[in-house]
Amino acid sequence: MSSQLSPARQRIIKTALELFTTQGVTSTTTRQIADLAEVNEVTLFRQFGNKYGLLLALLEESTAFQNLGEYLAKNLYNEGDVSQIIHDYASNALLSLEQVPELMRSLIGEASQYPTENRQVLGRGIKKINQQLGDYLAKAVTQGSLNTNLPPHKLAALLNATIFGYAIIEFTSEFTELWQNQDDFINSLINLFVTQNNLSTPAFSMNTANLELSSEVVDLPGNLVFKILQQARKSGLQDYALAYVLFAAGLSVNEIISLQKTQQIQTPQAHILQISTPTSSRQVPLNQWIMGKHYGVYNNNPLAKWLKSRKDDYPTMFINDKGSSISELEIQQRWQKWTDNMYTPQSRKPTIIQTQHTWRVEMLMRGISIENLTILTGCTDKQLQPYAYRAKEKSAIEQATNLDQKN
């Protein structure tokens, strides 16, 4: 927030943002804002006129809105795979919007109640975000890495409208069942906006989108997996346990979020997680060996140590500071911390979805059959074929390397 603003004005705007974020604009009163900001309500009226004048000031003066476009555009590189960049852009946008569902619902759903000036500010903010994405897409068209029948800035506006529409539906309602999860939505987005516009450009396979629909598998090398686990270990017991479950069981972030402490079977011979969804149920064992390194035994591993350290009565397996189930955003933030300054052999930042790539390929490399892997993952034979091909590719490389060493 600008340093030129008076302390009282800064405090009022900051408090309004907090209340609008947690309970929406309509449900927040000027009295609540004034009391929490420790000012007289008359001061608020003198500074802003009314609640909508305060909202207008918030939209124009708060850095939370001034920098939103720059934050969403931070992964729009000048070069690279368009599918990867759109994937990162959509992920960043949804992570930002997921933090403020009540404010988003108010800004969009209640906009018709706002004065014209407020709606104009909202429109200018959205226009700025569209402009930044459109500039990137225009450059991609010029470089020949994106084919589209639409002007780039119209394509950008349509892309953002789809992302915001998904966020409004998913973050403000329940049981929509439009997509299996957020990765499924982003995969569909890329398939619609990139793949269909690049039928003559086979390089743009969706290598970091939802694995079940991906034609290319991008697993992580063993040395990078080891580094990520080491960084997670330095961050604490829960972080280490989270990273361990990602690499040792190949679960999705959504599956991890819904895990309860009771959903484990632990014996001296096995440590198994029970995965339950509204439509299916399956069991997945935790690997004690990950990419050639040993991570404890069945009853004494990073997850077992984390659960043993718990002194609370919260039912969920992984929790945040408030005792609630950890969110996708919080897991993403932890992942970013673990992988800071790390890059894959493709010169990209590692993504969480690649832990699932890695686990599935490793299972096949260690001899599990496709049939049995379908049982553990809930996927079909067809969905697992890309992993089978990647496992064969790695086996061929290993065989060629071994032959060379023998000679």
mmCIF file of C-alpha atoms in Angstrom:
data_model
loop_
_atom_site.group_PDB
_atom_site.id
_atom_site.type_symbol
_atom_site.label_atom_id
_atom_site.label_comp_id
_atom_site.label_asym_id
_atom_site.label_seq_id
_atom_site.Cartn_x
_atom_site.Cartn_y
_atom_site.Cartn_z
ATOM 1 C CA MET A 1 0.000 0.000 0.000
ATOM 2 C CA SER A 2 1.368 3.427 -0.891
ATOM 3 C CA SER A 3 3.524 5.044 1.796
ATOM 4 C CA GLN A 4 1.885 8.420 1.019
ATOM 5 C CA LEU A 5 -1.443 7.324 2.522
ATOM 6 C CA SER A 6 -2.200 8.451 6.073
ATOM 7 C CA PRO A 7 -1.912 5.745 8.763
ATOM 8 C CA ALA A 8 -5.669 5.891 9.437
ATOM 9 C CA ARG A 9 -6.502 5.560 5.722
ATOM 10 C CA GLN A 10 -4.067 2.658 5.336
ATOM 11 C CA ARG A 11 -5.594 0.947 8.363
ATOM 12 C CA ILE A 12 -9.153 1.381 7.101
ATOM 13 C CA ILE A 13 -8.315 0.033 3.613
ATOM 14 C CA LYS A 14 -6.354 -2.890 5.051
ATOM 15 C CA THR A 15 -9.218 -3.768 7.420
ATOM 16 C CA ALA A 16 -11.802 -3.468 4.641
ATOM 17 C CA LEU A 17 -9.784 -5.852 2.471
ATOM 18 C CA GLU A 18 -9.633 -8.385 5.315
ATOM 19 C CA LEU A 19 -13.387 -8.231 5.985
ATOM 20 C CA PHE A 20 -14.401 -8.142 2.311
ATOM 21 C CA THR A 21 -12.166 -11.184 1.754
ATOM 22 C CA THR A 22 -13.596 -13.240 4.603
ATOM 23 C CA GLN A 23 -17.298 -12.310 4.457
ATOM 24 C CA GLY A 24 -17.932 -10.432 1.213
ATOM 25 C CA VAL A 25 -18.764 -6.811 0.508
ATOM 26 C CA THR A 26 -22.530 -6.924 1.138
ATOM 27 C CA SER A 27 -22.201 -8.692 4.509
ATOM 28 C CA THR A 28 -19.590 -6.239 5.762
ATOM 29 C CA THR A 29 -20.778 -3.034 7.448
ATOM 30 C CA THR A 30 -18.946 0.246 7.819
ATOM 31 C CA ARG A 31 -19.366 -0.110 11.580
ATOM 32 C CA GLN A 32 -17.456 -3.416 11.525
ATOM 33 C CA ILE A 33 -14.683 -1.871 9.464
ATOM 34 C CA ALA A 34 -14.400 1.186 11.695
ATOM 35 C CA ASP A 35 -14.365 -0.860 14.904
ATOM 36 C CA LEU A 36 -11.709 -3.280 13.664
ATOM 37 C CA ALA A 37 -9.606 -0.438 12.241
ATOM 38 C CA GLU A 38 -9.969 1.393 15.570
ATOM 39 C CA VAL A 39 -11.334 4.596 14.041
ATOM 40 C CA ASN A 40 -14.589 6.488 14.405
ATOM 41 C CA GLU A 41 -17.197 5.597 11.779
ATOM 42 C CA VAL A 42 -17.456 9.324 11.029
ATOM 43 C CA THR A 43 -13.770 9.250 10.021
ATOM 44 C CA LEU A 44 -14.534 6.486 7.553
ATOM 45 C CA PHE A 45 -17.402 8.448 6.021
ATOM 46 C CA ARG A 46 -15.287 11.608 5.865
ATOM 47 C CA GLN A 47 -12.490 9.764 4.063
ATOM 48 C CA PHE A 48 -14.534 7.598 1.685
ATOM 49 C CA GLY A 49 -18.147 8.777 1.680
ATOM 50 C CA ASN A 50 -19.679 5.314 2.066
ATOM 51 C CA LYS A 51 -18.832 1.613 1.787
ATOM 52 C CA TYR A 52 -18.700 1.691 -1.993
ATOM 53 C CA GLY A 53 -16.390 4.679 -1.918
ATOM 54 C CA LEU A 54 -14.157 2.622 0.363
ATOM 55 C CA LEU A 55 -14.341 -0.307 -2.063
ATOM 56 C CA LEU A 56 -13.350 2.027 -4.885
ATOM 57 C CA ALA A 57 -10.343 3.281 -2.902
ATOM 58 C CA LEU A 58 -9.391 -0.297 -2.089
ATOM 59 C CA LEU A 59 -9.440 -1.289 -5.762
ATOM 60 C CA GLU A 60 -7.381 1.760 -6.752
ATOM 61 C CA GLU A 61 -4.927 2.001 -3.861
ATOM 62 C CA SER A 62 -4.387 -1.498 -2.429
ATOM 63 C CA THR A 63 -1.281 -3.277 -3.728
ATOM 64 C CA ALA A 64 -3.295 -6.501 -3.556
ATOM 65 C CA PHE A 65 -5.104 -5.290 -6.684
ATOM 66 C CA GLN A 66 -2.417 -3.080 -8.185
ATOM 67 C CA ASN A 67 -0.042 -6.046 -8.505
ATOM 68 C CA LEU A 68 -2.530 -8.780 -9.368
ATOM 69 C CA GLY A 69 -1.922 -8.548 -13.117
ATOM 70 C CA GLU A 70 1.838 -8.578 -12.668
ATOM 71 C CA TYR A 71 1.592 -11.631 -10.399
ATOM 72 C CA LEU A 72 -0.543 -13.566 -12.856
ATOM 73 C CA ALA A 73 1.791 -12.675 -15.717
ATOM 74 C CA LYS A 74 5.034 -13.578 -13.941
ATOM 75 C CA ASN A 75 5.349 -16.926 -15.768
ATOM 76 C CA LEU A 76 4.745 -15.517 -19.248
ATOM 77 C CA TYR A 77 8.247 -16.145 -20.551
ATOM 78 C CA ASN A 78 9.451 -14.913 -23.920
ATOM 79 C CA GLU A 79 10.300 -18.443 -25.000
ATOM 80 C CA GLY A 80 9.107 -21.913 -24.143
ATOM 81 C CA ASP A 81 6.298 -24.401 -24.532
ATOM 82 C CA VAL A 82 3.008 -22.502 -24.841
ATOM 83 C CA SER A 83 1.142 -25.373 -23.149
ATOM 84 C CA GLN A 84 3.478 -25.232 -20.151
ATOM 85 C CA ILE A 85 3.198 -21.452 -19.855
ATOM 86 C CA ILE A 86 -0.605 -21.460 -20.086
ATOM 87 C CA HIS A 87 -0.662 -24.260 -17.481
ATOM 88 C CA ASP A 88 1.460 -22.188 -15.075
ATOM 89 C CA TYR A 89 -0.562 -19.042 -15.774
ATOM 90 C CA ALA A 90 -3.900 -20.777 -15.083
ATOM 91 C CA SER A 91 -2.504 -22.405 -11.918
ATOM 92 C CA ASN A 92 -1.274 -19.048 -10.584
ATOM 93 C CA ALA A 93 -4.587 -17.367 -11.359
ATOM 94 C CA LEU A 94 -6.636 -20.059 -9.612
ATOM 95 C CA LEU A 95 -4.314 -20.110 -6.592
ATOM 96 C CA SER A 96 -4.762 -16.322 -6.268
ATOM 97 C CA LEU A 97 -8.545 -16.465 -6.602
ATOM 98 C CA GLU A 98 -8.846 -19.426 -4.229
ATOM 99 C CA GLN A 99 -7.491 -17.245 -1.413
ATOM 100 C CA VAL A 100 -10.390 -14.762 -1.659
ATOM 101 C CA PRO A 101 -13.574 -16.669 -2.631
ATOM 102 C CA GLU A 102 -15.942 -14.379 -0.677
ATOM 103 C CA LEU A 103 -14.415 -11.217 -2.118
ATOM 104 C CA MET A 104 -14.492 -12.686 -5.613
ATOM 105 C CA ARG A 105 -18.145 -13.644 -5.229
ATOM 106 C CA SER A 106 -18.953 -10.116 -4.034
ATOM 107 C CA LEU A 107 -16.981 -8.355 -6.767
ATOM 108 C CA ILE A 108 -18.572 -10.396 -9.526
ATOM 109 C CA GLY A 109 -21.991 -11.401 -8.186
ATOM 110 C CA GLU A 110 -22.831 -8.078 -6.545
ATOM 111 C CA ALA A 111 -21.243 -5.795 -9.138
ATOM 112 C CA SER A 112 -24.644 -4.678 -10.436
ATOM 113 C CA GLN A 113 -25.264 -3.007 -7.063
ATOM 114 C CA TYR A 114 -22.067 -0.944 -7.252
ATOM 115 C CA PRO A 115 -21.867 2.641 -8.546
ATOM 116 C CA THR A 116 -20.712 3.041 -12.150
ATOM 117 C CA GLU A 117 -17.297 4.284 -11.029
ATOM 118 C CA ASN A 118 -16.632 1.052 -9.114
ATOM 119 C CA ARG A 119 -17.588 -1.088 -12.071
ATOM 120 C CA GLN A 120 -15.321 0.976 -14.325
ATOM 121 C CA VAL A 121 -12.352 0.320 -12.025
ATOM 122 C CA LEU A 122 -13.112 -3.409 -12.081
ATOM 123 C CA GLY A 123 -13.296 -3.292 -15.856
ATOM 124 C CA ARG A 124 -9.951 -1.509 -16.135
ATOM 125 C CA GLY A 125 -8.314 -4.098 -13.885
ATOM 126 C CA ILE A 126 -9.609 -6.995 -15.969
ATOM 127 C CA LYS A 127 -8.582 -5.175 -19.162
ATOM 128 C CA LYS A 128 -5.036 -4.816 -17.835
ATOM 129 C CA ILE A 129 -4.774 -8.543 -17.079
ATOM 130 C CA ASN A 130 -6.141 -9.394 -20.541
ATOM 131 C CA GLN A 131 -3.646 -6.989 -22.134
ATOM 132 C CA GLN A 132 -0.657 -8.657 -20.471
ATOM 133 C CA LEU A 133 -1.718 -12.150 -21.490
ATOM 134 C CA GLY A 134 -2.653 -10.924 -24.973
ATOM 135 C CA ASP A 135 0.807 -9.382 -25.435
ATOM 136 C CA TYR A 136 2.400 -12.735 -24.665
ATOM 137 C CA LEU A 137 0.086 -14.639 -27.022
ATOM 138 C CA ALA A 138 0.750 -12.094 -29.780
ATOM 139 C CA LYS A 139 4.475 -12.717 -29.392
ATOM 140 C CA ALA A 140 3.885 -16.490 -29.514
ATOM 141 C CA VAL A 141 1.950 -16.059 -32.780
ATOM 142 C CA THR A 142 4.726 -13.901 -34.249
ATOM 143 C CA GLN A 143 7.346 -16.515 -33.311
ATOM 144 C CA GLY A 144 5.243 -19.249 -34.925
ATOM 145 C CA SER A 145 4.729 -21.208 -31.707
ATOM 146 C CA LEU A 146 0.971 -20.599 -31.591
ATOM 147 C CA ASN A 147 -1.634 -20.834 -34.345
ATOM 148 C CA THR A 148 -5.038 -19.262 -33.734
ATOM 149 C CA ASN A 149 -7.995 -18.065 -35.758
ATOM 150 C CA LEU A 150 -8.700 -15.343 -33.173
ATOM 151 C CA PRO A 151 -6.795 -12.093 -32.588
ATOM 152 C CA PRO A 152 -4.366 -12.812 -29.670
ATOM 153 C CA HIS A 153 -5.978 -10.282 -27.333
ATOM 154 C CA LYS A 154 -9.453 -11.728 -27.930
ATOM 155 C CA LEU A 155 -8.018 -15.181 -27.261
ATOM 156 C CA ALA A 156 -6.515 -13.846 -24.007
ATOM 157 C CA ALA A 157 -9.867 -12.368 -22.936
ATOM 158 C CA LEU A 158 -11.628 -15.660 -23.681
ATOM 159 C CA LEU A 159 -8.980 -17.617 -21.784
ATOM 160 C CA ASN A 160 -9.281 -15.376 -18.713
ATOM 161 C CA ALA A 161 -13.081 -15.452 -18.866
ATOM 162 C CA THR A 162 -12.927 -19.265 -18.776
ATOM 163 C CA ILE A 163 -10.532 -19.265 -15.798
ATOM 164 C CA PHE A 164 -12.611 -16.733 -13.831
ATOM 165 C CA GLY A 165 -15.815 -18.581 -14.694
ATOM 166 C CA TYR A 166 -14.378 -21.864 -13.402
ATOM 167 C CA ALA A 167 -13.200 -20.139 -10.215
ATOM 168 C CA ILE A 168 -16.622 -18.604 -9.558
ATOM 169 C CA ILE A 169 -18.344 -21.979 -9.982
ATOM 170 C CA GLU A 170 -15.853 -24.131 -8.084
ATOM 171 C CA PHE A 171 -14.908 -21.793 -5.241
ATOM 172 C CA THR A 172 -18.409 -20.556 -4.440
ATOM 173 C CA SER A 173 -20.537 -23.694 -4.889
ATOM 174 C CA GLU A 174 -20.477 -27.379 -3.956
ATOM 175 C CA PHE A 175 -20.828 -30.669 -5.847
ATOM 176 C CA THR A 176 -20.650 -29.180 -9.336
ATOM 177 C CA GLU A 177 -18.736 -32.247 -10.639
ATOM 178 C CA LEU A 178 -17.822 -30.438 -13.860
ATOM 179 C CA TRP A 179 -14.238 -31.673 -13.713
ATOM 180 C CA GLN A 180 -12.506 -34.379 -11.692
ATOM 181 C CA ASN A 181 -10.207 -31.767 -10.128
ATOM 182 C CA GLN A 182 -8.396 -28.530 -10.919
ATOM 183 C CA ASP A 183 -5.715 -30.295 -12.960
ATOM 184 C CA ASP A 184 -8.460 -31.842 -15.088
ATOM 185 C CA PHE A 185 -9.878 -28.362 -15.742
ATOM 186 C CA ILE A 186 -6.481 -26.901 -16.666
ATOM 187 C CA ASN A 187 -5.818 -29.877 -18.942
ATOM 188 C CA SER A 188 -9.141 -29.240 -20.703
ATOM 189 C CA LEU A 189 -8.272 -25.545 -20.965
ATOM 190 C CA ILE A 190 -4.964 -26.281 -22.676
ATOM 191 C CA ASN A 191 -6.616 -28.822 -24.933
ATOM 192 C CA LEU A 192 -9.174 -26.216 -26.006
ATOM 193 C CA PHE A 193 -7.014 -23.120 -26.329
ATOM 194 C CA VAL A 194 -3.637 -24.537 -27.365
ATOM 195 C CA THR A 195 -3.724 -28.064 -28.746
ATOM 196 C CA GLN A 196 -6.648 -27.532 -31.100
ATOM 197 C CA ASN A 197 -5.017 -24.349 -32.363
ATOM 198 C CA ASN A 198 -1.719 -26.148 -33.033
ATOM 199 C CA LEU A 199 -2.646 -29.329 -34.873
ATOM 200 C CA SER A 200 0.409 -28.898 -37.080
ATOM 201 C CA THR A 201 2.725 -28.283 -34.138
ATOM 202 C CA PRO A 202 3.313 -31.623 -32.374
ATOM 203 C CA ALA A 203 5.864 -30.126 -29.982
ATOM 204 C CA PHE A 204 3.105 -28.786 -27.759
ATOM 205 C CA SER A 205 2.069 -31.921 -25.907
ATOM 206 C CA MET A 206 0.479 -31.283 -22.521
ATOM 207 C CA ASN A 207 3.397 -32.598 -20.541
ATOM 208 C CA THR A 208 2.406 -31.106 -17.210
ATOM 209 C CA ALA A 209 -1.354 -31.274 -17.404
ATOM 210 C CA ASN A 210 -3.537 -34.001 -15.936
ATOM 211 C CA LEU A 211 -1.656 -37.256 -16.379
ATOM 212 C CA GLU A 212 -4.686 -39.313 -17.164
ATOM 213 C CA LEU A 213 -5.173 -37.428 -20.434
ATOM 214 C CA SER A 214 -1.532 -36.622 -21.219
ATOM 215 C CA SER A 215 0.278 -38.059 -24.245
ATOM 216 C CA GLU A 216 3.722 -37.347 -22.770
ATOM 217 C CA VAL A 217 5.134 -38.330 -19.395
ATOM 218 C CA VAL A 218 7.700 -36.085 -17.728
ATOM 219 C CA ASP A 219 9.112 -37.870 -14.678
ATOM 220 C CA LEU A 220 11.813 -36.463 -12.417
ATOM 221 C CA PRO A 221 15.359 -37.896 -12.201
ATOM 222 C CA GLY A 222 16.427 -39.613 -9.003
ATOM 223 C CA ASN A 223 18.954 -36.975 -7.937
ATOM 224 C CA LEU A 224 16.327 -34.223 -8.185
ATOM 225 C CA VAL A 225 13.774 -36.291 -6.236
ATOM 226 C CA PHE A 226 16.372 -36.811 -3.510
ATOM 227 C CA LYS A 227 17.085 -33.055 -3.324
ATOM 228 C CA ILE A 228 13.373 -32.217 -3.072
ATOM 229 C CA LEU A 229 12.873 -34.712 -0.250
ATOM 230 C CA GLN A 230 15.930 -33.339 1.551
ATOM 231 C CA GLN A 231 14.601 -29.784 1.318
ATOM 232 C CA ALA A 232 11.194 -30.914 2.575
ATOM 233 C CA ARG A 233 12.879 -32.643 5.502
ATOM 234 C CA LYS A 234 14.586 -29.388 6.487
ATOM 235 C CA SER A 235 11.186 -27.678 6.543
ATOM 236 C CA GLY A 236 9.784 -29.918 9.280
ATOM 237 C CA LEU A 237 8.046 -33.222 9.981
ATOM 238 C CA GLN A 238 4.817 -32.437 8.140
ATOM 239 C CA ASP A 239 6.602 -31.154 5.026
ATOM 240 C CA TYR A 240 8.773 -34.262 4.937
ATOM 241 C CA ALA A 241 5.713 -36.483 5.328
ATOM 242 C CA LEU A 242 3.895 -34.617 2.537
ATOM 243 C CA ALA A 243 6.787 -34.960 0.123
ATOM 244 C CA TYR A 244 7.152 -38.614 1.095
ATOM 245 C CA VAL A 245 3.494 -39.392 0.320
ATOM 246 C CA LEU A 246 3.742 -37.563 -3.018
ATOM 247 C CA PHE A 247 6.725 -39.623 -4.155
ATOM 248 C CA ALA A 248 6.010 -42.882 -2.292
ATOM 249 C CA ALA A 249 2.343 -43.341 -3.243
ATOM 250 C CA GLY A 250 1.819 -41.183 -6.318
ATOM 251 C CA LEU A 251 -1.288 -39.504 -4.910
ATOM 252 C CA SER A 252 -2.755 -36.317 -6.342
ATOM 253 C CA VAL A 253 -2.890 -33.164 -4.237
ATOM 254 C CA ASN A 254 -6.689 -33.471 -3.945
ATOM 255 C CA GLU A 255 -6.355 -37.039 -2.643
ATOM 256 C CA ILE A 256 -3.813 -35.914 -0.042
ATOM 257 C CA ILE A 257 -6.024 -33.036 1.094
ATOM 258 C CA SER A 258 -8.909 -35.413 1.834
ATOM 259 C CA LEU A 259 -6.844 -38.002 3.762
ATOM 260 C CA GLN A 260 -7.876 -38.707 7.329
ATOM 261 C CA LYS A 261 -5.604 -40.111 10.037
ATOM 262 C CA THR A 262 -7.789 -43.218 10.136
ATOM 263 C CA GLN A 263 -7.191 -43.894 6.429
ATOM 264 C CA GLN A 264 -3.997 -45.869 6.954
ATOM 265 C CA ILE A 265 -3.190 -49.505 7.599
ATOM 266 C CA GLN A 266 0.157 -49.875 9.334
ATOM 267 C CA THR A 267 1.827 -53.164 10.181
ATOM 268 C CA PRO A 268 5.449 -54.376 10.340
ATOM 269 C CA GLN A 269 4.898 -55.759 6.794
ATOM 270 C CA ALA A 270 3.049 -52.902 5.089
ATOM 271 C CA HIS A 271 1.975 -49.267 5.279
ATOM 272 C CA ILE A 272 -1.125 -48.711 3.136
ATOM 273 C CA LEU A 273 -3.323 -45.681 2.506
ATOM 274 C CA GLN A 274 -7.063 -45.994 1.900
ATOM 275 C CA ILE A 275 -8.140 -43.600 -0.865
ATOM 276 C CA SER A 276 -11.868 -42.929 -0.976
ATOM 277 C CA THR A 277 -13.833 -40.782 -3.440
ATOM 278 C CA PRO A 278 -17.596 -40.382 -3.942
ATOM 279 C CA THR A 279 -17.446 -42.928 -6.766
ATOM 280 C CA SER A 280 -14.641 -45.355 -5.874
ATOM 281 C CA SER A 281 -12.282 -46.676 -3.249
ATOM 282 C CA ARG A 282 -8.796 -48.149 -3.533
ATOM 283 C CA GLN A 283 -5.706 -48.887 -1.464
ATOM 284 C CA VAL A 284 -2.177 -47.710 -2.269
ATOM 285 C CA PRO A 285 0.956 -48.934 -0.477
ATOM 286 C CA LEU A 286 3.664 -46.478 0.520
ATOM 287 C CA ASN A 287 7.035 -47.363 -1.006
ATOM 288 C CA GLN A 288 9.922 -47.584 1.422
ATOM 289 C CA TRP A 289 12.393 -47.260 -1.457
ATOM 290 C CA ILE A 290 12.131 -44.177 -3.682
ATOM 291 C CA MET A 291 14.401 -43.895 -6.713
ATOM 292 C CA GLY A 292 17.006 -46.165 -5.149
ATOM 293 C CA LYS A 293 17.075 -44.590 -1.688
ATOM 294 C CA HIS A 294 15.590 -46.046 1.507
ATOM 295 C CA TYR A 295 13.141 -43.962 3.556
ATOM 296 C CA GLY A 296 12.568 -45.978 6.695
ATOM 297 C CA VAL A 297 10.498 -49.099 7.264
ATOM 298 C CA TYR A 298 6.771 -49.766 7.167
ATOM 299 C CA ASN A 299 6.105 -48.646 10.733
ATOM 300 C CA ASN A 300 8.820 -45.989 10.962
ATOM 301 C CA ASN A 301 8.934 -43.632 7.987
ATOM 302 C CA PRO A 302 8.379 -39.887 7.434
ATOM 303 C CA LEU A 303 4.572 -40.208 7.496
ATOM 304 C CA ALA A 304 4.572 -42.467 10.564
ATOM 305 C CA LYS A 305 6.869 -40.041 12.399
ATOM 306 C CA TRP A 306 4.644 -37.073 11.549
ATOM 307 C CA LEU A 307 1.484 -38.801 12.781
ATOM 308 C CA LYS A 308 3.233 -40.024 15.915
ATOM 309 C CA SER A 309 4.270 -36.433 16.713
ATOM 310 C CA ARG A 310 0.678 -35.178 16.586
ATOM 311 C CA LYS A 311 -0.755 -34.205 19.969
ATOM 312 C CA ASP A 312 -4.037 -32.831 18.606
ATOM 313 C CA ASP A 313 -7.450 -34.393 17.979
ATOM 314 C CA TYR A 314 -7.886 -33.086 14.423
ATOM 315 C CA PRO A 315 -8.987 -35.924 12.125
ATOM 316 C CA THR A 316 -7.218 -34.896 8.912
ATOM 317 C CA MET A 317 -3.813 -36.367 8.106
ATOM 318 C CA PHE A 318 -2.268 -33.038 7.090
ATOM 319 C CA ILE A 319 -3.269 -29.776 8.787
ATOM 320 C CA ASN A 320 -2.597 -26.066 8.588
ATOM 321 C CA ASP A 321 -1.830 -23.685 11.448
ATOM 322 C CA LYS A 322 -5.540 -23.359 12.256
ATOM 323 C CA GLY A 323 -6.047 -27.114 12.584
ATOM 324 C CA SER A 324 -8.083 -27.362 9.383
ATOM 325 C CA SER A 325 -7.289 -29.693 6.520
ATOM 326 C CA ILE A 326 -4.354 -28.341 4.531
ATOM 327 C CA SER A 327 -5.425 -26.692 1.265
ATOM 328 C CA GLU A 328 -4.142 -27.091 -2.272
ATOM 329 C CA LEU A 329 -2.730 -23.572 -2.073
ATOM 330 C CA GLU A 330 -0.776 -24.403 1.088
ATOM 331 C CA ILE A 331 0.659 -27.567 -0.470
ATOM 332 C CA GLN A 332 1.619 -25.610 -3.590
ATOM 333 C CA GLN A 333 3.362 -23.027 -1.422
ATOM 334 C CA ARG A 334 5.316 -25.745 0.357
ATOM 335 C CA TRP A 335 6.269 -27.321 -2.971
ATOM 336 C CA GLN A 336 7.576 -23.972 -4.237
ATOM 337 C CA LYS A 337 9.705 -23.659 -1.112
ATOM 338 C CA TRP A 338 11.145 -27.193 -1.491
ATOM 339 C CA THR A 339 11.977 -26.697 -5.177
ATOM 340 C CA ASP A 340 13.357 -23.170 -4.962
ATOM 341 C CA ASN A 341 16.241 -22.780 -7.449
ATOM 342 C CA MET A 342 15.724 -26.312 -8.791
ATOM 343 C CA TYR A 343 15.185 -27.138 -12.473
ATOM 344 C CA THR A 344 14.321 -30.268 -14.436
ATOM 345 C CA PRO A 345 16.463 -31.577 -17.338
ATOM 346 C CA GLN A 346 14.011 -29.635 -19.563
ATOM 347 C CA SER A 347 15.149 -26.407 -17.798
ATOM 348 C CA ARG A 348 11.772 -25.921 -16.120
ATOM 349 C CA LYS A 349 10.656 -25.652 -12.540
ATOM 350 C CA PRO A 350 9.477 -29.031 -11.163
ATOM 351 C CA THR A 351 5.696 -29.259 -10.743
ATOM 352 C CA ILE A 352 3.767 -31.297 -8.180
ATOM 353 C CA ILE A 353 2.038 -33.322 -10.876
ATOM 354 C CA GLN A 354 5.444 -34.719 -11.844
ATOM 355 C CA THR A 355 5.581 -36.646 -8.572
ATOM 356 C CA GLN A 356 2.748 -38.776 -9.952
ATOM 357 C CA HIS A 357 4.577 -39.188 -13.258
ATOM 358 C CA THR A 358 7.656 -40.319 -11.358
ATOM 359 C CA TRP A 359 5.875 -42.800 -9.075
ATOM 360 C CA ARG A 360 3.964 -44.497 -11.887
ATOM 361 C CA VAL A 361 7.043 -44.852 -14.081
ATOM 362 C CA GLU A 362 9.069 -46.168 -11.142
ATOM 363 C CA MET A 363 6.424 -48.782 -10.337
ATOM 364 C CA LEU A 364 6.546 -50.049 -13.911
ATOM 365 C CA MET A 365 10.348 -49.992 -13.909
ATOM 366 C CA ARG A 366 10.344 -52.136 -10.778
ATOM 367 C CA GLY A 367 8.197 -54.783 -12.472
ATOM 368 C CA ILE A 368 4.580 -54.062 -11.596
ATOM 369 C CA SER A 369 2.192 -54.994 -14.393
ATOM 370 C CA ILE A 370 -0.087 -52.504 -16.144
ATOM 371 C CA GLU A 371 -3.047 -54.523 -14.877
ATOM 372 C CA ASN A 372 -1.976 -54.162 -11.249
ATOM 373 C CA LEU A 373 -1.112 -50.493 -11.702
ATOM 374 C CA THR A 374 -4.679 -49.856 -12.875
ATOM 375 C CA ILE A 375 -5.851 -51.231 -9.520
ATOM 376 C CA LEU A 376 -3.514 -48.966 -7.536
ATOM 377 C CA THR A 377 -4.228 -45.802 -9.555
ATOM 378 C CA GLY A 378 -7.854 -46.274 -10.643
ATOM 379 C CA CYS A 379 -6.791 -45.492 -14.226
ATOM 380 C CA THR A 380 -7.526 -47.567 -17.336
ATOM 381 C CA ASP A 381 -4.969 -49.465 -19.410
ATOM 382 C CA LYS A 382 -5.192 -46.784 -22.094
ATOM 383 C CA GLN A 383 -4.518 -43.989 -19.623
ATOM 384 C CA LEU A 384 -1.401 -45.772 -18.360
ATOM 385 C CA GLN A 385 0.105 -46.498 -21.785
ATOM 386 C CA PRO A 386 2.205 -43.287 -21.822
ATOM 387 C CA TYR A 387 3.809 -44.435 -18.566
ATOM 388 C CA ALA A 388 4.505 -47.891 -19.988
ATOM 389 C CA TYR A 389 6.232 -46.307 -22.981
ATOM 390 C CA ARG A 390 8.309 -44.021 -20.738
ATOM 391 C CA ALA A 391 9.312 -47.000 -18.563
ATOM 392 C CA LYS A 392 10.422 -48.920 -21.680
ATOM 393 C CA GLU A 393 12.366 -45.870 -22.845
ATOM 394 C CA LYS A 394 14.198 -45.649 -19.519
ATOM 395 C CA SER A 395 14.891 -49.403 -19.553
ATOM 396 C CA ALA A 396 16.375 -49.103 -23.041
ATOM 397 C CA ILE A 397 18.635 -46.258 -21.896
ATOM 398 C CA GLU A 398 19.754 -48.276 -18.858
ATOM 399 C CA GLN A 399 20.448 -51.347 -21.013
ATOM 400 C CA ALA A 400 22.489 -49.326 -23.516
ATOM 401 C CA THR A 401 24.436 -47.711 -20.657
ATOM 402 C CA ASN A 402 25.167 -51.089 -19.070
ATOM 403 C CA LEU A 403 26.382 -52.503 -22.382
ATOM 404 C CA ASP A 404 28.690 -49.534 -22.822
ATOM 405 C CA GLN A 405 30.114 -50.028 -19.334
ATOM 406 C CA LYS A 406 30.751 -53.710 -20.010
ATOM 407 C CA ASN A 407 32.656 -52.895 -23.192
#
